[in-house]
CSV table of C-alpha atoms and ligand atoms in Angstrom, one decimal:
chain,number,residue,atom,x,y,z
A,675,UNK,CA,103.2,71.0,96.6
A,676,UNK,CA,106.2,72.1,98.8
A,677,UNK,CA,106.0,74.7,101.5
A,678,UNK,CA,107.8,76.8,98.8
A,679,UNK,CA,104.4,76.6,97.0
A,680,UNK,CA,102.8,80.2,96.5
A,681,UNK,CA,99.1,80.8,95.5
A,682,UNK,CA,99.9,82.3,92.0
A,683,UNK,CA,97.8,84.0,89.8
A,684,UNK,CA,97.6,83.6,86.2
A,685,UNK,CA,95.5,85.5,83.6
A,686,UNK,CA,95.2,85.2,79.8
A,687,UNK,CA,92.1,85.4,77.4
A,688,UNK,CA,91.6,84.1,74.3
A,689,UNK,CA,91.4,87.8,72.8
A,690,UNK,CA,94.7,88.4,73.7
A,691,UNK,CA,95.5,85.5,70.6
A,692,UNK,CA,93.2,87.4,68.2
A,693,UNK,CA,94.9,91.0,68.0
A,694,UNK,CA,95.6,91.6,64.3
A,695,UNK,CA,99.1,92.7,63.6
A,696,UNK,CA,98.4,92.9,60.0
A,697,UNK,CA,101.1,92.2,57.0
A,698,UNK,CA,104.1,92.7,57.0
A,699,UNK,CA,107.1,92.8,59.4
A,700,UNK,CA,107.4,96.6,60.9
A,701,UNK,CA,105.7,97.9,57.6
A,702,UNK,CA,102.7,97.0,55.8
A,703,UNK,CA,103.2,95.2,52.7
A,704,UNK,CA,104.0,97.4,49.9
A,705,UNK,CA,104.6,96.2,46.1
A,706,UNK,CA,106.3,99.3,44.8
A,707,UNK,CA,108.5,99.5,48.1
A,708,UNK,CA,109.5,95.6,47.6
A,709,UNK,CA,107.6,94.4,51.4
A,710,UNK,CA,106.4,91.2,50.5
A,711,UNK,CA,103.2,90.2,52.6
A,712,UNK,CA,104.0,87.8,55.3
A,713,UNK,CA,101.2,86.1,57.4
A,714,UNK,CA,103.2,86.7,60.8
A,715,UNK,CA,104.0,89.7,61.8
A,716,UNK,CA,107.0,89.8,64.3
A,717,UNK,CA,104.7,90.5,67.1
A,718,UNK,CA,102.3,88.1,65.8
A,719,UNK,CA,100.3,87.1,69.0
A,720,UNK,CA,100.6,83.4,68.1
A,721,UNK,CA,104.2,84.1,70.0
A,722,UNK,CA,102.3,84.7,73.1
A,723,UNK,CA,99.8,81.9,72.7
A,724,UNK,CA,102.6,79.2,72.2
A,725,UNK,CA,103.8,80.0,75.8
A,726,UNK,CA,99.9,80.1,77.5
A,727,UNK,CA,99.6,76.7,75.5
A,728,UNK,CA,103.2,75.6,77.5
A,729,UNK,CA,101.9,77.0,80.6
A,730,UNK,CA,98.8,73.9,79.9
A,731,UNK,CA,100.5,71.3,78.5
A,732,UNK,CA,103.4,71.1,80.8
A,733,UNK,CA,100.6,70.8,83.9
A,734,UNK,CA,101.5,73.9,85.5
A,735,UNK,CA,98.2,75.4,84.6
A,736,UNK,CA,97.2,72.9,87.5
A,737,UNK,CA,99.4,74.9,89.9
A,738,UNK,CA,98.2,78.3,89.1
A,739,UNK,CA,95.0,80.5,90.5
A,740,UNK,CA,93.0,81.6,87.1
A,741,UNK,CA,92.0,84.9,86.7
A,742,UNK,CA,89.6,86.3,84.6
A,743,UNK,CA,90.0,89.9,82.8
A,744,UNK,CA,87.3,92.3,82.4
A,745,UNK,CA,88.0,95.3,79.9
A,746,UNK,CA,89.4,98.6,81.7
A,747,UNK,CA,87.2,101.6,82.1
A,748,UNK,CA,87.4,104.5,80.1
A,749,UNK,CA,88.2,106.1,83.1
A,750,UNK,CA,90.5,103.8,84.3
A,751,UNK,CA,92.5,104.2,81.2
A,752,UNK,CA,91.9,108.1,81.7
A,753,UNK,CA,93.9,108.1,84.6
A,754,UNK,CA,97.2,107.8,82.7
A,755,UNK,CA,96.5,108.5,78.6
A,756,UNK,CA,94.6,111.7,77.6
A,757,UNK,CA,91.0,111.6,75.8
A,758,UNK,CA,92.3,112.7,72.6
A,759,UNK,CA,94.6,109.1,72.5
A,760,UNK,CA,91.5,107.2,73.9
A,761,UNK,CA,89.0,108.4,71.5
A,762,UNK,CA,91.6,108.1,68.7
A,763,UNK,CA,91.8,104.8,69.3
A,764,UNK,CA,88.3,103.7,70.0
A,765,UNK,CA,87.3,105.2,66.4
A,766,UNK,CA,90.0,103.6,64.7
A,767,UNK,CA,88.8,100.3,66.5
A,768,UNK,CA,85.2,100.6,65.0
A,769,UNK,CA,86.9,100.9,61.1
A,770,UNK,CA,86.5,98.1,58.9
A,771,UNK,CA,90.3,97.7,58.9
A,772,UNK,CA,91.0,99.0,62.1
A,773,UNK,CA,93.9,101.5,62.8
A,774,UNK,CA,97.5,101.9,64.3
A,775,UNK,CA,98.4,102.6,67.8
A,776,UNK,CA,100.3,105.7,66.9
A,777,UNK,CA,103.8,105.2,65.0
A,778,UNK,CA,102.5,103.5,61.9
A,779,UNK,CA,104.3,100.3,62.9
A,780,UNK,CA,101.6,99.2,65.4
A,781,UNK,CA,98.6,98.6,63.5
A,782,UNK,CA,95.7,96.7,65.1
A,783,UNK,CA,92.4,95.3,63.1
A,784,UNK,CA,88.8,96.2,63.6
A,785,UNK,CA,88.0,95.8,67.5
A,786,UNK,CA,91.4,96.3,68.3
A,787,UNK,CA,90.5,98.6,70.9
A,788,UNK,CA,88.7,96.5,72.5
A,789,UNK,CA,91.2,93.9,73.1
A,790,UNK,CA,93.7,96.8,74.2
A,791,UNK,CA,90.8,97.4,77.2
A,792,UNK,CA,90.9,94.1,77.9
A,793,UNK,CA,94.8,93.8,78.3
A,794,UNK,CA,94.4,97.0,80.6
A,795,UNK,CA,91.5,95.3,82.5
A,796,UNK,CA,93.7,92.0,82.9
A,797,UNK,CA,96.6,94.3,84.3
A,798,UNK,CA,94.2,95.7,86.5
A,799,UNK,CA,92.8,92.4,87.7
A,800,UNK,CA,96.2,90.5,88.5
A,801,UNK,CA,97.0,93.8,90.3
A,802,UNK,CA,93.7,94.0,92.5
A,803,UNK,CA,94.2,90.3,93.3
A,804,UNK,CA,97.7,90.4,94.7
A,805,UNK,CA,97.2,93.5,96.5
A,806,UNK,CA,93.9,91.9,97.9
A,807,UNK,CA,95.6,89.0,99.0
A,808,UNK,CA,93.7,86.6,97.0
A,809,UNK,CA,96.8,85.4,95.7
A,810,UNK,CA,100.3,85.8,96.7
A,811,UNK,CA,101.6,87.2,93.4
A,812,UNK,CA,100.4,87.1,89.8
A,813,UNK,CA,101.4,87.0,86.1
A,814,UNK,CA,99.5,88.8,83.7
A,815,UNK,CA,99.7,87.2,79.9
A,816,UNK,CA,98.2,90.3,78.4
A,817,UNK,CA,98.2,91.3,74.7
A,818,UNK,CA,98.8,94.0,73.3
A,819,UNK,CA,101.8,95.0,74.9
A,820,UNK,CA,101.8,98.5,76.7
A,821,UNK,CA,105.0,99.7,78.2
A,822,UNK,CA,105.8,102.4,75.0
A,823,UNK,CA,102.3,103.6,75.3
A,824,UNK,CA,102.9,107.2,76.6
A,825,UNK,CA,100.2,109.6,77.8
A,826,UNK,CA,99.1,110.9,74.5
A,827,UNK,CA,100.4,108.7,71.9
A,828,UNK,CA,101.0,104.8,71.2
A,829,UNK,CA,103.8,103.1,69.8
A,830,UNK,CA,106.1,100.5,69.7
A,831,UNK,CA,102.9,97.8,69.5
A,832,UNK,CA,101.4,99.5,72.1
A,833,UNK,CA,98.2,101.1,72.7
A,834,UNK,CA,97.4,101.7,76.2
A,835,UNK,CA,99.9,101.6,78.9
A,836,UNK,CA,98.9,98.5,81.2
A,837,UNK,CA,101.6,98.6,83.7
A,838,UNK,CA,100.5,102.1,84.3
A,839,UNK,CA,97.1,101.9,84.1
A,840,UNK,CA,97.7,99.2,87.0
A,841,UNK,CA,100.0,101.4,88.7
A,842,UNK,CA,97.1,104.3,88.7
A,843,UNK,CA,94.4,102.0,90.1
A,844,UNK,CA,96.9,100.6,93.0
A,845,UNK,CA,97.1,104.3,93.9
A,846,UNK,CA,93.9,105.8,93.3
A,847,UNK,CA,91.6,102.7,93.9
A,848,UNK,CA,93.5,100.2,96.0
A,849,UNK,CA,94.8,102.5,98.7
A,850,UNK,CA,98.6,101.4,97.7
A,851,UNK,CA,101.1,105.0,98.4
A,852,UNK,CA,104.1,103.8,96.6
A,853,UNK,CA,104.4,101.3,93.4
A,854,UNK,CA,108.2,100.4,91.9
A,855,UNK,CA,107.9,99.3,88.1
A,856,UNK,CA,110.8,97.4,87.1
A,857,UNK,CA,110.8,96.7,83.3
A,858,UNK,CA,113.2,93.8,82.2
A,859,UNK,CA,111.5,94.0,78.5
A,860,UNK,CA,114.9,94.7,76.5
A,861,UNK,CA,113.4,98.0,75.0
A,862,UNK,CA,113.1,101.2,77.2
A,863,UNK,CA,110.1,101.9,79.3
A,864,UNK,CA,109.6,105.0,77.8
A,865,UNK,CA,105.5,105.1,78.4
A,866,UNK,CA,105.9,104.5,82.3
A,867,UNK,CA,108.8,107.3,82.1
A,868,UNK,CA,106.7,109.7,80.5
A,869,UNK,CA,103.6,109.4,82.4
A,870,UNK,CA,105.1,109.3,85.9
A,871,UNK,CA,108.1,111.6,85.3
A,872,UNK,CA,107.0,114.2,87.7
A,873,UNK,CA,105.6,112.0,90.3
A,874,UNK,CA,107.1,110.4,93.5
A,875,UNK,CA,104.6,107.9,93.9
A,876,UNK,CA,105.8,105.6,91.0
A,877,UNK,CA,109.5,104.7,90.9
A,878,UNK,CA,110.2,103.4,87.4
A,879,UNK,CA,113.7,101.4,86.4
A,880,UNK,CA,114.1,100.1,83.2
A,881,UNK,CA,116.7,98.1,81.9
A,882,UNK,CA,117.1,97.6,78.4
A,883,UNK,CA,119.7,97.5,75.7
A,884,UNK,CA,120.9,100.8,74.8
A,885,UNK,CA,119.6,102.7,71.9
A,886,UNK,CA,117.6,99.5,70.6
A,887,UNK,CA,113.6,101.3,70.9
A,888,UNK,CA,113.4,103.9,71.3
A,889,UNK,CA,116.7,104.9,70.0
A,890,UNK,CA,117.0,108.6,71.8
A,891,UNK,CA,115.3,107.9,75.3
A,892,UNK,CA,116.7,105.3,78.1
A,893,UNK,CA,119.9,106.8,79.0
A,894,UNK,CA,121.4,107.2,82.5
A,895,UNK,CA,120.7,110.9,82.8
A,896,UNK,CA,116.9,110.9,82.7
A,897,UNK,CA,116.1,110.8,86.2
A,898,UNK,CA,112.6,112.8,86.7
A,899,UNK,CA,111.4,116.0,87.0
A,900,UNK,CA,109.6,118.2,89.8
A,901,UNK,CA,108.2,115.9,92.3
A,902,UNK,CA,109.6,113.0,90.3
A,903,UNK,CA,113.3,113.9,90.6
A,904,UNK,CA,115.0,110.8,91.2
A,905,UNK,CA,112.4,108.5,90.6
A,906,UNK,CA,113.0,107.5,87.2
A,907,UNK,CA,115.7,105.1,86.9
A,908,UNK,CA,117.7,103.8,83.6
A,909,UNK,CA,119.8,100.9,83.1
A,910,UNK,CA,121.0,100.7,79.3
A,911,UNK,CA,123.1,98.0,78.3
A,912,UNK,CA,125.8,97.2,75.6
A,913,UNK,CA,124.4,94.6,73.1
A,914,UNK,CA,125.7,91.2,73.9
A,915,UNK,CA,125.0,90.8,77.4
A,916,UNK,CA,123.5,87.7,78.8
A,917,UNK,CA,122.6,86.1,82.2
A,918,UNK,CA,125.7,87.9,83.8
A,919,UNK,CA,125.2,91.3,83.2
A,920,UNK,CA,121.0,91.1,83.9
A,921,UNK,CA,121.7,89.0,87.2
A,922,UNK,CA,124.7,91.9,88.5
A,923,UNK,CA,122.3,95.1,87.2
A,924,UNK,CA,119.3,93.5,89.0
A,925,UNK,CA,121.9,92.9,92.3
A,926,UNK,CA,123.5,95.9,92.3
A,927,UNK,CA,121.0,98.5,91.1
A,928,UNK,CA,117.6,97.4,90.9
A,929,UNK,CA,117.1,95.8,94.1
A,930,UNK,CA,119.2,98.7,96.0
A,931,UNK,CA,116.8,101.1,94.5
A,932,UNK,CA,114.0,99.2,95.4
A,933,UNK,CA,115.5,98.7,98.6
A,934,UNK,CA,115.5,102.8,99.4
A,935,UNK,CA,112.1,103.3,97.8
A,936,UNK,CA,110.4,100.7,99.9
A,937,UNK,CA,107.4,100.0,97.4
A,938,UNK,CA,104.4,98.3,98.5
A,939,UNK,CA,104.3,96.8,95.4
A,940,UNK,CA,106.3,96.1,92.3
A,941,UNK,CA,105.2,95.7,89.2
A,942,UNK,CA,107.4,93.8,86.5
A,943,UNK,CA,106.9,94.2,82.9
A,944,UNK,CA,108.2,91.5,81.4
A,945,UNK,CA,109.7,90.7,77.9
A,946,UNK,CA,111.4,88.0,76.4
A,947,UNK,CA,112.9,89.8,74.0
A,948,UNK,CA,116.5,90.1,75.4
A,949,UNK,CA,116.2,86.4,75.1
A,950,UNK,CA,119.4,85.1,73.4
A,951,UNK,CA,117.2,83.7,70.2
A,952,UNK,CA,114.8,87.6,69.8
A,953,UNK,CA,114.8,88.7,66.5
A,954,UNK,CA,114.7,92.2,67.8
A,955,UNK,CA,117.7,93.1,70.2
A,956,UNK,CA,121.0,91.7,70.4
A,957,UNK,CA,121.1,90.3,74.5
A,958,UNK,CA,121.8,86.9,75.3
A,959,UNK,CA,119.6,85.9,78.3
A,960,UNK,CA,118.8,82.3,78.7
A,961,UNK,CA,115.7,80.9,80.0
A,962,UNK,CA,117.8,80.1,83.0
A,963,UNK,CA,118.5,83.6,83.2
A,964,UNK,CA,114.6,84.6,82.7
A,965,UNK,CA,114.4,82.2,85.9
A,966,UNK,CA,117.3,83.5,88.3
A,967,UNK,CA,115.9,87.0,87.7
A,968,UNK,CA,112.5,85.9,88.5
A,969,UNK,CA,113.9,84.6,92.1
A,970,UNK,CA,116.0,88.0,92.9
A,971,UNK,CA,113.3,90.1,92.5
A,972,UNK,CA,110.5,87.7,94.2
A,973,UNK,CA,112.7,87.5,96.9
A,974,UNK,CA,113.7,91.3,97.0
A,975,UNK,CA,109.8,91.6,96.9
A,976,UNK,CA,109.2,89.4,99.6
A,977,UNK,CA,111.5,91.2,102.3
A,978,UNK,CA,110.2,94.5,100.3
A,979,UNK,CA,106.9,94.9,99.5
A,980,UNK,CA,105.5,91.9,101.5
A,981,UNK,CA,105.6,89.7,98.4
A,982,UNK,CA,103.6,91.6,96.6
A,983,UNK,CA,104.9,91.3,92.6
A,984,UNK,CA,102.5,91.1,89.4
A,985,UNK,CA,104.4,90.5,86.0
A,986,UNK,CA,102.8,91.7,83.4
A,987,UNK,CA,103.3,90.7,79.6
A,988,UNK,CA,105.6,92.7,76.8
A,989,UNK,CA,107.3,91.8,74.0
A,990,UNK,CA,109.0,88.7,73.1
A,991,UNK,CA,109.5,87.7,69.5
A,992,UNK,CA,110.7,84.6,69.1
A,993,UNK,CA,107.8,81.9,68.7
A,994,UNK,CA,110.4,78.8,69.4
A,995,UNK,CA,112.2,80.5,72.6
A,996,UNK,CA,109.6,82.5,74.0
A,997,UNK,CA,107.4,79.9,75.7
A,998,UNK,CA,110.5,78.4,77.4
A,999,UNK,CA,111.3,81.8,78.9
A,1000,UNK,CA,107.9,82.1,80.3
A,1001,UNK,CA,107.0,78.9,81.8
A,1002,UNK,CA,110.8,79.4,83.6
A,1003,UNK,CA,109.5,82.6,85.1
A,1004,UNK,CA,105.8,81.4,86.0
A,1005,UNK,CA,107.5,78.2,87.4
A,1006,UNK,CA,109.6,80.1,89.3
A,1007,UNK,CA,106.6,82.6,91.0
A,1008,UNK,CA,104.8,79.3,91.7
A,1009,UNK,CA,107.4,77.7,93.2
A,1010,UNK,CA,106.6,74.7,91.1
A,1011,UNK,CA,108.9,72.1,89.1
A,1012,UNK,CA,106.9,70.6,86.2
A,1013,UNK,CA,110.2,69.0,84.8
A,1014,UNK,CA,109.5,70.1,81.2
A,1015,UNK,CA,113.1,71.6,80.7
A,1016,UNK,CA,114.5,74.2,78.4
A,1017,UNK,CA,114.3,72.2,74.8
A,1018,UNK,CA,116.7,74.7,73.5
A,1019,UNK,CA,119.5,74.6,76.3
A,1020,UNK,CA,121.4,72.0,74.3
A,1021,UNK,CA,121.9,75.1,71.7
A,1022,UNK,CA,121.7,78.4,73.4
A,1023,UNK,CA,123.5,76.8,77.0
A,1024,UNK,CA,127.2,77.4,75.6
A,1025,UNK,CA,127.0,80.5,73.9
A,1026,UNK,CA,128.0,82.3,76.7
A,1027,UNK,CA,126.6,85.2,78.6
A,1028,UNK,CA,127.2,83.8,82.2
A,1029,UNK,CA,130.2,86.4,82.5
A,1030,UNK,CA,129.9,89.9,83.4
A,1031,UNK,CA,132.4,91.6,80.8
A,1032,UNK,CA,134.2,94.8,81.8
A,1033,UNK,CA,132.3,97.5,79.4
A,1034,UNK,CA,129.2,95.7,80.7
A,1035,UNK,CA,130.2,96.1,84.3
A,1036,UNK,CA,131.0,99.8,83.5
A,1037,UNK,CA,127.7,100.3,82.2
A,1038,UNK,CA,126.0,99.2,85.0
A,1039,UNK,CA,127.8,101.0,87.6
A,1040,UNK,CA,127.2,104.0,85.7
A,1041,UNK,CA,123.4,103.6,86.4
A,1042,UNK,CA,124.0,102.8,90.0
A,1043,UNK,CA,124.9,106.4,90.4
A,1044,UNK,CA,121.2,107.2,90.1
A,1045,UNK,CA,120.4,104.9,93.5
A,1046,UNK,CA,122.1,106.8,96.1
A,1047,UNK,CA,119.5,109.6,95.2
A,1048,UNK,CA,116.5,107.5,95.8
A,1049,UNK,CA,114.8,107.8,99.0
A,1050,UNK,CA,110.9,107.1,100.4
A,1051,UNK,CA,109.3,110.1,99.6
A,1052,UNK,CA,108.0,112.6,101.9
A,1053,UNK,CA,104.6,112.3,102.9
A,1054,UNK,CA,104.2,108.4,101.8
B,1866,3YP,C1,108.9,98.2,68.1
B,1866,3YP,C2,109.4,98.9,66.4
B,1866,3YP,C3,110.8,98.7,66.6
B,1866,3YP,C4,111.1,97.6,67.9
B,1866,3YP,C5,109.8,97.0,68.1
B,1866,3YP,C6,109.9,96.9,69.9
B,1866,3YP,C7,109.0,96.4,70.4
B,1866,3YP,C8,108.9,95.9,71.5
B,1866,3YP,O1,109.5,95.0,72.3
B,1866,3YP,N1,108.8,96.8,72.8
B,1866,3YP,O2,109.2,96.5,73.8
B,1867,ZN,ZN1,110.4,94.9,73.5
């Protein structure tokens, strides 16, 4: 172990690999619509299980502190969701064929509600372990994802907003006063934005491909309201950006925002769907880019939040590439190198995305205007 090694919590549960995403792509199979059944829904959990298995096979697991998820309680979930949503999910989970998170493209099977409670509970456990000092930082490889789930509505494969549940737990139970969310999933972090829209206790920052999903939110003008005015920050990026623009956005918007807010805990809803091989978006980040992004945000956490940072798995749909992106992030978190290189680097390494193009710089700079309005909120 080198002196850069940190006690890094890691959380996976076999049941996260049992999420039944059903048959079809974004819609169920339909003979009349010409939609053929396919065994792997785009969000089939095998992609995340493959990341877990690379963590094991690479030997990285030997350098991690394994954390164990327990289901979140109903009370934990009700801090951020309304009772009608929770009741509907539980009722549909009891049906022989399960139900849908809320938008018709997010099916779950019988018992899917139990796995959703277990994902939210995994987020809580990783957060508890970091805030208590049991570990220095943590990666929660949870599933189903959460960042699109709003107070009253599941959507975009998300049932409960795991990160929001963890943030509310940190505020209400662990005595944390300010939480920052830095969501680098390629899609907009609309769920936490909805839930914490009027709160100054959570700074919600989302980096995403402009108008990818949801296509009607995530614009720079969305900054919160009431007590929360100024505490929602959106960085919509033009398609095509890669390592370069993400690093630029972290350095010029995200980290200055964190410095202004001084969170005591940073949560990172971490998708790998901004990756160059992802089927659901058009960005070009490589595994080495995710590594670099991790380094930057972890260094910021060391300066700002006493190192308290928790990564929570969101999207990522390339079964080929997600494991290498995730390994990069978790190695960087742990300060360990297993020697398992990005096996796709020979293919994707020469495709560009390292430079920041003029229109990308302009998009990030436009989002940066929101940073000057961020302060440590009164009373915190
Ligand atoms: C949900 C329906 C269409 C796009 C899809 C996005 C899911 C995701 O990865 N969100 O972060
Ligand atoms: Zn996503």
